[in-house]
GROMACS .gro file of C-alpha atoms in nm:
model
  439
    1MET     CA    1  25.012  18.680  19.324
    2LYS     CA    2  25.010  18.756  19.695
    3GLU     CA    3  24.991  18.459  19.947
    4LYS     CA    4  24.845  18.462  20.283
    5VAL     CA    5  25.106  18.387  20.530
    6ALA     CA    6  25.019  18.302  20.889
    7LEU     CA    7  25.213  18.436  21.203
    8ILE     CA    8  25.189  18.289  21.534
    9CYS     CA    9  25.406  18.410  21.776
   10LYS     CA   10  25.442  18.604  22.118
   11ASN     CA   11  25.548  18.964  22.126
   12GLY     CA   12  25.918  19.028  22.053
   13ASN     CA   13  26.197  19.075  21.772
   14GLY     CA   14  26.103  18.741  21.601
   15PHE     CA   15  25.762  18.858  21.558
   16VAL     CA   16  25.847  19.183  21.398
   17GLU     CA   17  26.127  19.021  21.191
   18ALA     CA   18  25.883  18.761  21.064
   19LEU     CA   19  25.625  19.052  20.975
   20LEU     CA   20  25.885  19.269  20.804
   21ASP     CA   21  25.973  18.945  20.585
   22ILE     CA   22  25.603  18.855  20.493
   23TRP     CA   23  25.562  19.236  20.367
   24GLU     CA   24  25.922  19.242  20.194
   25ALA     CA   25  25.804  18.908  20.016
   26GLU     CA   26  25.477  19.107  19.887
   27ASN     CA   27  25.252  18.885  20.093
   28ILE     CA   28  24.963  18.923  20.336
   29ALA     CA   29  25.036  18.854  20.713
   30VAL     CA   30  24.730  18.682  20.896
   31LEU     CA   31  24.782  18.741  21.261
   32ILE     CA   32  24.673  18.466  21.491
   33ASP     CA   33  24.697  18.484  21.860
   34ILE     CA   34  24.913  18.193  22.016
   35LEU     CA   35  24.644  18.159  22.287
   36SER     CA   36  24.395  18.056  22.018
   37SER     CA   37  24.279  17.695  22.040
   38VAL     CA   38  24.464  17.439  21.786
   39LYS     CA   39  24.101  17.386  21.634
   40SER     CA   40  24.040  17.738  21.538
   41ILE     CA   41  24.413  17.783  21.411
   42GLU     CA   42  24.356  17.461  21.198
   43LYS     CA   43  24.016  17.597  21.071
   44ILE     CA   44  24.164  17.940  20.941
   45ILE     CA   45  24.465  17.762  20.771
   46LEU     CA   46  24.256  17.542  20.596
   47GLU     CA   47  23.976  17.808  20.496
   48GLU     CA   48  24.234  18.052  20.391
   49LYS     CA   49  24.456  17.791  20.209
   50ILE     CA   50  24.751  17.929  20.385
   51THR     CA   51  25.058  17.731  20.288
   52GLU     CA   52  25.318  17.886  20.499
   53ALA     CA   53  25.338  17.996  20.886
   54TYR     CA   54  25.580  18.157  21.110
   55VAL     CA   55  25.536  17.987  21.439
   56ASP     CA   56  25.688  18.039  21.806
   57SER     CA   57  25.959  17.749  21.829
   58GLN     CA   58  25.844  17.690  22.163
   59ASN     CA   59  25.491  17.591  22.103
   60GLU     CA   60  25.534  17.223  22.005
   61VAL     CA   61  25.152  17.153  22.010
   62ILE     CA   62  25.073  17.429  21.733
   63ILE     CA   63  25.387  17.312  21.543
   64LEU     CA   64  25.260  16.953  21.563
   65ALA     CA   65  24.902  17.039  21.427
   66LEU     CA   66  25.055  17.239  21.132
   67LYS     CA   67  25.278  16.955  21.020
   68ASN     CA   68  24.963  16.739  21.004
   69LEU     CA   69  24.837  17.015  20.762
   70ASN     CA   70  25.155  16.987  20.550
   71ILE     CA   71  25.233  17.330  20.538
   72LYS     CA   72  25.571  17.508  20.536
   73ILE     CA   73  25.668  17.594  20.914
   74ILE     CA   74  25.935  17.866  20.987
   75LYS     CA   75  26.028  17.858  21.367
   76ILE     CA   76  26.078  18.167  21.520
   77ASN     CA   77  26.316  18.185  21.822
   78VAL     CA   78  26.143  18.354  22.121
   79GLU     CA   79  26.336  18.440  22.440
   80ASP     CA   80  26.164  18.401  22.772
   81ILE     CA   81  26.281  18.708  22.935
   82MET     CA   82  26.117  19.006  23.126
   83TYR     CA   83  26.167  19.241  22.861
   84GLU     CA   84  26.330  19.288  22.508
   85GLU     CA   85  26.442  19.590  22.289
   86LEU     CA   86  26.320  19.626  21.939
   87GLN     CA   87  26.647  19.570  21.742
   88GLU     CA   88  26.782  19.830  21.526
   89SER     CA   89  26.768  19.601  21.188
   90SER     CA   90  26.386  19.634  21.228
   91TYR     CA   91  26.418  20.033  21.201
   92LEU     CA   92  26.625  19.988  20.885
   93LYS     CA   93  26.438  19.725  20.719
   94PHE     CA   94  26.097  19.884  20.770
   95HIS     CA   95  25.948  20.108  20.495
   96SER     CA   96  25.616  20.315  20.492
   97ARG     CA   97  25.399  20.178  20.208
   98TYR     CA   98  25.093  20.357  20.103
   99ALA     CA   99  24.955  20.111  19.848
  100ASP     CA  100  24.579  20.008  19.870
  101ASP     CA  101  24.684  19.635  19.818
  102ALA     CA  102  24.590  19.415  20.135
  103ALA     CA  103  24.873  19.392  20.417
  104ILE     CA  104  24.762  19.232  20.710
  105VAL     CA  105  24.472  19.040  20.855
  106PHE     CA  106  24.371  19.103  21.220
  107PHE     CA  107  24.093  18.886  21.402
  108SER     CA  108  23.805  19.092  21.575
  109SER     CA  109  23.873  18.904  21.916
  110GLY     CA  110  24.170  18.759  22.090
  111THR     CA  111  24.075  18.397  22.033
  112THR     CA  112  23.976  18.330  21.669
  113ASP     CA  113  23.679  18.103  21.748
  114ASN     CA  114  23.389  18.267  21.582
  115ALA     CA  115  23.595  18.603  21.525
  116LYS     CA  116  23.587  18.807  21.194
  117GLY     CA  117  23.889  18.814  20.980
  118ILE     CA  118  23.961  19.194  20.887
  119VAL     CA  119  24.191  19.283  20.611
  120LEU     CA  120  24.356  19.620  20.602
  121SER     CA  121  24.577  19.764  20.348
  122HIS     CA  122  24.928  19.915  20.370
  123ASN     CA  123  24.780  20.254  20.290
  124ALA     CA  124  24.528  20.213  20.600
  125ILE     CA  125  24.764  20.108  20.871
  126ASN     CA  126  25.052  20.359  20.766
  127THR     CA  127  24.784  20.640  20.727
  128ASN     CA  128  24.643  20.556  21.050
  129ALA     CA  129  24.993  20.518  21.230
  130ASP     CA  130  25.068  20.852  21.095
  131LYS     CA  131  24.754  21.011  21.237
  132ILE     CA  132  24.854  20.862  21.565
  133GLN     CA  133  25.204  20.980  21.534
  134ASN     CA  134  25.086  21.337  21.502
  135TYR     CA  135  24.965  21.340  21.864
  136ILE     CA  136  25.203  21.100  22.038
  137GLN     CA  137  25.484  21.293  21.861
  138GLY     CA  138  25.723  21.007  21.911
  139ASP     CA  139  26.097  21.057  21.821
  140SER     CA  140  26.433  20.899  21.901
  141ASP     CA  141  26.446  21.053  22.235
  142LYS     CA  142  26.125  20.876  22.376
  143ILE     CA  143  26.070  20.509  22.493
  144ILE     CA  144  25.756  20.331  22.449
  145GLY     CA  145  25.681  20.026  22.643
  146VAL     CA  146  25.471  19.763  22.453
  147VAL     CA  147  25.258  19.546  22.704
  148LYS     CA  148  24.958  19.435  22.471
  149SER     CA  149  24.980  19.160  22.212
  150LEU     CA  150  25.083  19.271  21.864
  151VAL     CA  151  24.794  19.069  21.718
  152HIS     CA  152  24.573  19.349  21.810
  153SER     CA  153  24.540  19.625  21.574
  154SER     CA  154  24.570  19.917  21.848
  155THR     CA  155  24.913  19.768  21.960
  156LEU     CA  156  25.052  19.696  21.594
  157VAL     CA  157  24.946  20.013  21.435
  158GLY     CA  158  24.935  20.258  21.731
  159GLU     CA  159  25.249  20.143  21.899
  160LEU     CA  160  25.486  19.942  21.682
  161LEU     CA  161  25.448  20.116  21.362
  162VAL     CA  162  25.451  20.455  21.532
  163ALA     CA  163  25.794  20.351  21.701
  164LEU     CA  164  25.925  20.222  21.365
  165LYS     CA  165  25.833  20.530  21.172
  166SER     CA  166  25.944  20.781  21.438
  167LYS     CA  167  26.273  20.604  21.541
  168MET     CA  168  26.119  20.599  21.898
  169LYS     CA  169  26.297  20.341  22.095
  170LEU     CA  170  26.068  20.043  22.186
  171PHE     CA  171  26.058  19.789  22.468
  172PHE     CA  172  25.848  19.460  22.460
  173ILE     CA  173  25.747  19.412  22.822
  174LYS     CA  174  25.715  19.034  22.801
  175SER     CA  175  25.633  18.942  23.167
  176MET     CA  176  25.252  18.879  23.259
  177SER     CA  177  25.330  18.945  23.621
  178PRO     CA  178  25.200  19.305  23.708
  179ALA     CA  179  25.472  19.334  23.951
  180LEU     CA  180  25.736  19.280  23.683
  181VAL     CA  181  25.552  19.505  23.435
  182LEU     CA  182  25.575  19.792  23.689
  183LYS     CA  183  25.934  19.728  23.767
  184SER     CA  184  26.007  19.709  23.390
  185ILE     CA  185  25.853  20.045  23.356
  186GLN     CA  186  26.077  20.190  23.628
  187LYS     CA  187  26.391  20.028  23.513
  188LEU     CA  188  26.370  20.117  23.145
  189ASN     CA  189  26.245  20.465  23.213
  190ILE     CA  190  25.959  20.413  23.007
  191ASN     CA  191  25.781  20.767  22.870
  192ILE     CA  192  25.460  20.619  22.708
  193ILE     CA  193  25.276  20.327  22.771
  194CYS     CA  194  24.956  20.201  22.618
  195LEU     CA  195  24.690  19.995  22.812
  196ASN     CA  196  24.350  19.854  22.817
  197PRO     CA  197  24.110  19.954  23.106
  198THR     CA  198  24.172  19.621  23.295
  199LEU     CA  199  24.544  19.634  23.266
  200LEU     CA  200  24.537  19.987  23.403
  201GLN     CA  201  24.303  19.882  23.672
  202ILE     CA  202  24.510  19.602  23.784
  203LEU     CA  203  24.847  19.802  23.765
  204SER     CA  204  24.695  20.089  23.960
  205LYS     CA  205  24.602  19.874  24.223
  206LEU     CA  206  24.932  19.734  24.266
  207GLN     CA  207  25.115  20.041  24.223
  208LYS     CA  208  24.906  20.184  24.522
  209LYS     CA  209  25.049  19.938  24.756
  210LYS     CA  210  25.423  19.890  24.583
  211LYS     CA  211  25.491  20.263  24.491
  212TYR     CA  212  25.761  20.202  24.221
  213ILE     CA  213  25.899  20.548  24.092
  214PHE     CA  214  25.837  20.670  23.738
  215PRO     CA  215  25.999  20.976  23.700
  216LEU     CA  216  26.002  20.979  23.317
  217LEU     CA  217  25.663  20.844  23.264
  218GLN     CA  218  25.489  21.101  23.054
  219GLU     CA  219  25.170  20.964  22.888
  220ILE     CA  220  24.942  20.663  22.936
  221TYR     CA  221  24.692  20.580  22.652
  222VAL     CA  222  24.393  20.380  22.705
  223SER     CA  223  24.179  20.195  22.454
  224GLY     CA  224  23.999  19.868  22.388
  225ASP     CA  225  23.685  19.929  22.608
  226ILE     CA  226  23.482  20.167  22.809
  227ILE     CA  227  23.694  20.316  23.103
  228SER     CA  228  23.516  20.498  23.397
  229ASP     CA  229  23.610  20.844  23.507
  230PHE     CA  230  23.696  20.718  23.851
  231LEU     CA  231  23.960  20.480  23.695
  232ILE     CA  232  24.118  20.770  23.500
  233PHE     CA  233  24.123  20.998  23.788
  234ASN     CA  234  24.259  20.729  24.020
  235ALA     CA  235  24.543  20.642  23.762
  236GLU     CA  236  24.642  20.972  23.715
  237SER     CA  237  24.699  21.012  24.103
  238ILE     CA  238  24.879  20.700  24.132
  239PHE     CA  239  25.103  20.730  23.851
  240GLY     CA  240  25.153  21.098  23.858
  241THR     CA  241  25.098  21.132  23.505
  242LYS     CA  242  24.816  21.220  23.242
  243VAL     CA  243  24.588  20.940  23.114
  244TYR     CA  244  24.445  20.984  22.781
  245ASN     CA  245  24.140  20.795  22.655
  246VAL     CA  246  24.149  20.697  22.296
  247TYR     CA  247  23.912  20.528  22.056
  248GLY     CA  248  23.905  20.301  21.742
  249VAL     CA  249  23.778  19.963  21.571
  250THR     CA  250  24.012  19.756  21.356
  251GLU     CA  251  23.799  19.800  21.071
  252CYS     CA  252  23.886  20.169  21.060
  253GLY     CA  253  24.265  20.139  21.068
  254PRO     CA  254  24.184  20.119  21.374
  255ARG     CA  255  24.208  20.461  21.536
  256ILE     CA  256  23.922  20.722  21.499
  257ALA     CA  257  23.954  20.953  21.795
  258ALA     CA  258  24.174  21.052  22.100
  259GLN     CA  259  24.235  21.291  22.369
  260GLN     CA  260  24.556  21.482  22.295
  261LYS     CA  261  24.812  21.647  22.502
  262GLY     CA  262  24.765  22.047  22.503
  263MET     CA  263  24.387  22.017  22.446
  264ARG     CA  264  24.096  22.069  22.657
  265ASN     CA  265  23.981  21.727  22.704
  266LEU     CA  266  23.653  21.680  22.811
  267ILE     CA  267  23.583  21.427  23.114
  268GLY     CA  268  23.457  21.093  22.987
  269SER     CA  269  23.506  21.170  22.621
  270VAL     CA  270  23.743  20.974  22.371
  271GLY     CA  271  23.869  21.307  22.260
  272TYR     CA  272  23.817  21.473  21.911
  273PRO     CA  273  23.803  21.271  21.587
  274LEU     CA  274  24.159  21.258  21.406
  275LYS     CA  275  24.242  21.467  21.094
  276GLY     CA  276  24.048  21.319  20.798
  277VAL     CA  277  23.792  21.125  21.023
  278GLU     CA  278  23.417  21.216  21.006
  279ILE     CA  279  23.188  21.108  21.246
  280TYR     CA  280  22.805  21.097  21.239
  281ILE     CA  281  22.564  21.007  21.520
  282SER     CA  282  22.232  20.849  21.399
  283LYS     CA  283  22.021  20.933  21.716
  284TYR     CA  284  21.803  20.704  21.871
  285ASN     CA  285  21.406  20.814  21.902
  286LYS     CA  286  21.399  21.120  22.158
  287LYS     CA  287  21.761  21.039  22.268
  288GLU     CA  288  22.067  21.277  22.255
  289TYR     CA  289  22.294  20.945  22.176
  290GLY     CA  290  22.259  20.718  21.891
  291ASP     CA  291  22.479  20.475  21.639
  292ILE     CA  292  22.830  20.614  21.565
  293TRP     CA  293  22.908  20.613  21.192
  294VAL     CA  294  23.255  20.684  21.052
  295LYS     CA  295  23.392  20.779  20.736
  296THR     CA  296  23.775  20.740  20.695
  297GLU     CA  297  24.050  20.716  20.457
  298CYS     CA  298  24.205  20.415  20.659
  299PHE     CA  299  23.905  20.212  20.616
  300MET     CA  300  23.924  19.822  20.563
  301ASN     CA  301  23.965  19.642  20.227
  302GLY     CA  302  23.683  19.387  20.370
  303TYR     CA  303  23.631  19.066  20.575
  304LEU     CA  304  23.797  18.729  20.504
  305ASP     CA  305  23.420  18.611  20.502
  306LYS     CA  306  23.305  18.757  20.173
  307ASN     CA  307  22.940  18.663  20.296
  308ILE     CA  308  22.961  18.959  20.567
  309ILE     CA  309  22.775  19.256  20.424
  310ILE     CA  310  22.961  19.575  20.440
  311SER     CA  311  22.700  19.859  20.458
  312LYS     CA  312  22.765  20.216  20.413
  313SER     CA  313  22.567  20.523  20.389
  314ASN     CA  314  22.736  20.820  20.187
  315GLY     CA  315  23.066  20.689  20.276
  316PHE     CA  316  23.002  20.635  20.630
  317TRP     CA  317  23.015  20.278  20.808
  318ASN     CA  318  22.834  20.197  21.142
  319THR     CA  319  23.069  20.090  21.407
  320GLY     CA  320  22.835  19.899  21.610
  321ASP     CA  321  22.916  20.147  21.904
  322TYR     CA  322  22.669  20.412  22.017
  323GLY     CA  323  22.754  20.752  22.190
  324TYR     CA  324  22.725  21.127  22.135
  325ILE     CA  325  22.916  21.420  22.042
  326GLU     CA  326  22.983  21.744  22.257
  327SER     CA  327  23.161  22.020  22.202
  328GLY     CA  328  23.311  21.845  21.914
  329GLN     CA  329  23.440  21.577  22.110
  330LEU     CA  330  23.315  21.207  22.102
  331PHE     CA  331  23.176  21.025  22.389
  332VAL     CA  332  23.138  20.620  22.359
  333LEU     CA  333  22.869  20.471  22.575
  334GLY     CA  334  22.898  20.099  22.458
  335ARG     CA  335  22.798  19.862  22.198
  336SER     CA  336  22.466  19.864  22.034
  337LYS     CA  337  22.413  19.496  22.038
  338ASN     CA  338  22.457  19.523  22.426
  339ILE     CA  339  22.144  19.731  22.472
  340ILE     CA  340  21.872  19.562  22.668
  341VAL     CA  341  21.502  19.622  22.571
  342SER     CA  342  21.320  19.572  22.892
  343ALA     CA  343  20.927  19.655  22.907
  344GLY     CA  344  20.963  19.828  22.588
  345ARG     CA  345  21.240  20.089  22.701
  346ASN     CA  346  21.613  20.050  22.639
  347VAL     CA  347  21.853  19.969  22.916
  348ASN     CA  348  22.228  20.069  22.868
  349PRO     CA  349  22.446  19.816  23.033
  350GLU     CA  350  22.761  19.970  23.009
  351ILE     CA  351  22.618  20.321  23.154
  352ILE     CA  352  22.512  20.123  23.478
  353GLU     CA  353  22.853  19.925  23.481
  354ASN     CA  354  23.027  20.257  23.460
  355MET     CA  355  22.807  20.433  23.749
  356ILE     CA  356  22.917  20.109  23.972
  357CYS     CA  357  23.287  20.150  23.896
  358GLN     CA  358  23.270  20.485  24.011
  359THR     CA  359  23.175  20.379  24.354
  360ASN     CA  360  23.436  20.113  24.369
  361LEU     CA  361  23.152  19.911  24.540
  362VAL     CA  362  23.254  19.584  24.378
  363LYS     CA  363  23.553  19.422  24.209
  364GLU     CA  364  23.387  19.356  23.869
  365ILE     CA  365  23.036  19.382  23.740
  366VAL     CA  366  22.841  19.310  23.425
  367ILE     CA  367  22.483  19.353  23.331
  368ILE     CA  368  22.329  19.163  23.086
  369GLY     CA  369  21.962  19.084  22.937
  370ILE     CA  370  21.819  18.762  22.877
  371PRO     CA  371  21.497  18.685  22.719
  372ASP     CA  372  21.170  18.705  22.936
  373LYS     CA  373  20.805  18.628  22.837
  374ILE     CA  374  20.673  18.940  23.029
  375PHE     CA  375  20.941  19.205  22.999
  376GLY     CA  376  21.089  19.119  22.667
  377GLU     CA  377  21.430  19.108  22.844
  378LYS     CA  378  21.499  19.054  23.197
  379VAL     CA  379  21.805  19.269  23.343
  380ILE     CA  380  22.057  19.056  23.534
  381CYS     CA  381  22.346  19.202  23.740
  382ILE     CA  382  22.653  18.987  23.779
  383TYR     CA  383  22.923  19.086  24.004
  384SER     CA  384  23.270  18.948  24.149
  385ASP     CA  385  23.396  19.045  24.460
  386GLU     CA  386  23.558  18.883  24.797
  387LYS     CA  387  23.242  18.963  25.001
  388GLU     CA  388  22.872  18.927  24.909
  389LYS     CA  389  22.741  19.284  24.815
  390ASN     CA  390  22.380  19.193  24.707
  391LYS     CA  391  22.205  19.423  24.944
  392GLN     CA  392  22.460  19.710  24.879
  393LEU     CA  393  22.378  19.684  24.501
  394LYS     CA  394  22.030  19.665  24.541
  395ASP     CA  395  22.003  19.985  24.749
  396PHE     CA  396  22.233  20.140  24.488
  397PHE     CA  397  22.006  20.054  24.222
  398GLN     CA  398  21.705  20.153  24.400
  399GLN     CA  399  21.858  20.500  24.462
  400ASN     CA  400  22.025  20.554  24.129
  401LEU     CA  401  21.832  20.371  23.850
  402SER     CA  402  21.492  20.398  23.681
  403PRO     CA  403  21.244  20.118  23.754
  404HIS     CA  404  21.283  19.957  23.403
  405GLU     CA  405  21.681  19.978  23.457
  406ARG     CA  406  21.694  19.783  23.787
  407PRO     CA  407  21.815  19.427  23.754
  408GLN     CA  408  21.562  19.181  23.869
  409LYS     CA  409  21.866  18.956  23.963
  410ILE     CA  410  22.176  19.021  24.129
  411ILE     CA  411  22.421  18.730  24.115
  412ARG     CA  412  22.749  18.695  24.268
  413VAL     CA  413  23.011  18.480  24.117
  414LYS     CA  414  23.333  18.333  24.281
  415ASN     CA  415  23.590  18.372  24.008
  416SER     CA  416  23.664  18.697  23.810
  417ILE     CA  417  23.439  18.801  23.544
  418ARG     CA  418  23.486  18.628  23.218
  419ARG     CA  419  23.684  18.805  22.945
  420ASN     CA  420  23.782  18.724  22.584
  421GLY     CA  421  24.154  18.757  22.442
  422ASN     CA  422  24.088  19.131  22.409
  423ARG     CA  423  24.021  19.147  22.770
  424LYS     CA  424  23.676  19.259  22.712
  425ILE     CA  425  23.367  19.126  22.900
  426ASP     CA  426  23.237  18.792  22.755
  427ARG     CA  427  22.886  18.910  22.768
  428ASN     CA  428  22.749  18.614  22.526
  429TYR     CA  429  22.899  18.363  22.779
  430TYR     CA  430  22.682  18.487  23.070
  431ARG     CA  431  22.390  18.554  22.843
  432LYS     CA  432  22.389  18.174  22.729
  433LYS     CA  433  22.479  18.035  23.088
  434PHE     CA  434  22.213  18.233  23.268
  435GLU     CA  435  21.931  18.196  22.985
  436LYS     CA  436  22.022  17.789  22.999
  437ASP     CA  437  22.007  17.808  23.414
  438GLY     CA  438  21.654  17.950  23.386
  439TYR     CA  439  21.715  18.286  23.557
   0.00000   0.00000   0.00000
């Protein structure tokens, strides 16, 4: 009988060795972000009846907590170095498996508090990695740099598994310093790098000043959140290479669609659906966009929480995102749950945020809705910048938005906009905060 085995470790060879050991023993790897709170880790261990865990040897706090739970602990030696090459033994040990039995559990956010545990099969992750390999076209002559955490499905499936399958050389870039990340990309002659929009923005800003040389950087793939056209154009100019927008959700393996080399990728799209993936748009009333429904052979086995209902229609599953299709390519506008209903009309916050990002008017911005007795929901704009930009934002909203879309409140925060472990904006935090504060 398969056992669930926890894996709590930073990126590196230790992580990969442990993962392959778990699979070799025919067990299920439960990936837990090492940045998770001890309380949330304990909750998972107890709820899933986990009796064994691979843990970063340097994290004494987590090790102590697990000892108190009387489970078997296997310590992983982790080197604190700038980068680390994936060892040859991992390529030899890895075998593609296409069975439908459970292989791995990912959590829907970077920290496991209130996150959904998503169970994927060997078939799902390997088939999805094959689809990604079809457009990345990795081989032993290419080098991929891994910056994002392996506890995220886009990194583990879209980067690690693709490298193992294609024999592509892989380096874990382990430093969190943007300058050292850029230095590593330059020194290691990285050809392919996969980022999220936040990382791309940070690295682009620094690269504009430092001007590192990347003669062999060929492709930058971006996923994980909505990205502005301005950021893509800016990054392509700064790095001197193409930026490809790709899309997926963990429940679907994860990759669903991707912009690809040699294709006419429409500006703002996430490209064409991958081979074998079908997409259906359930349009909103009198709108050209609507909920994105997906049918894929890489669909999950289910959630850890059996109480979560998985509803499908003719084999299609609602991703929770909304968008539209044009010329066969998918455009993702945002999360359906983020739509604000103000004065009986829909307000799409991510579209407004994207418009502001195109102007470079402020450093960071988030649009939320909070309950209001008159409007149903009140539109609130929260932004982060070194200078106060309330008037400039108000003028922009007056000129570019319909009356029901214009924020009734514009609030500047001193710190950076709060994000979760996936580097996505923590909208719930701001909704609760400003609703409580009576805005």
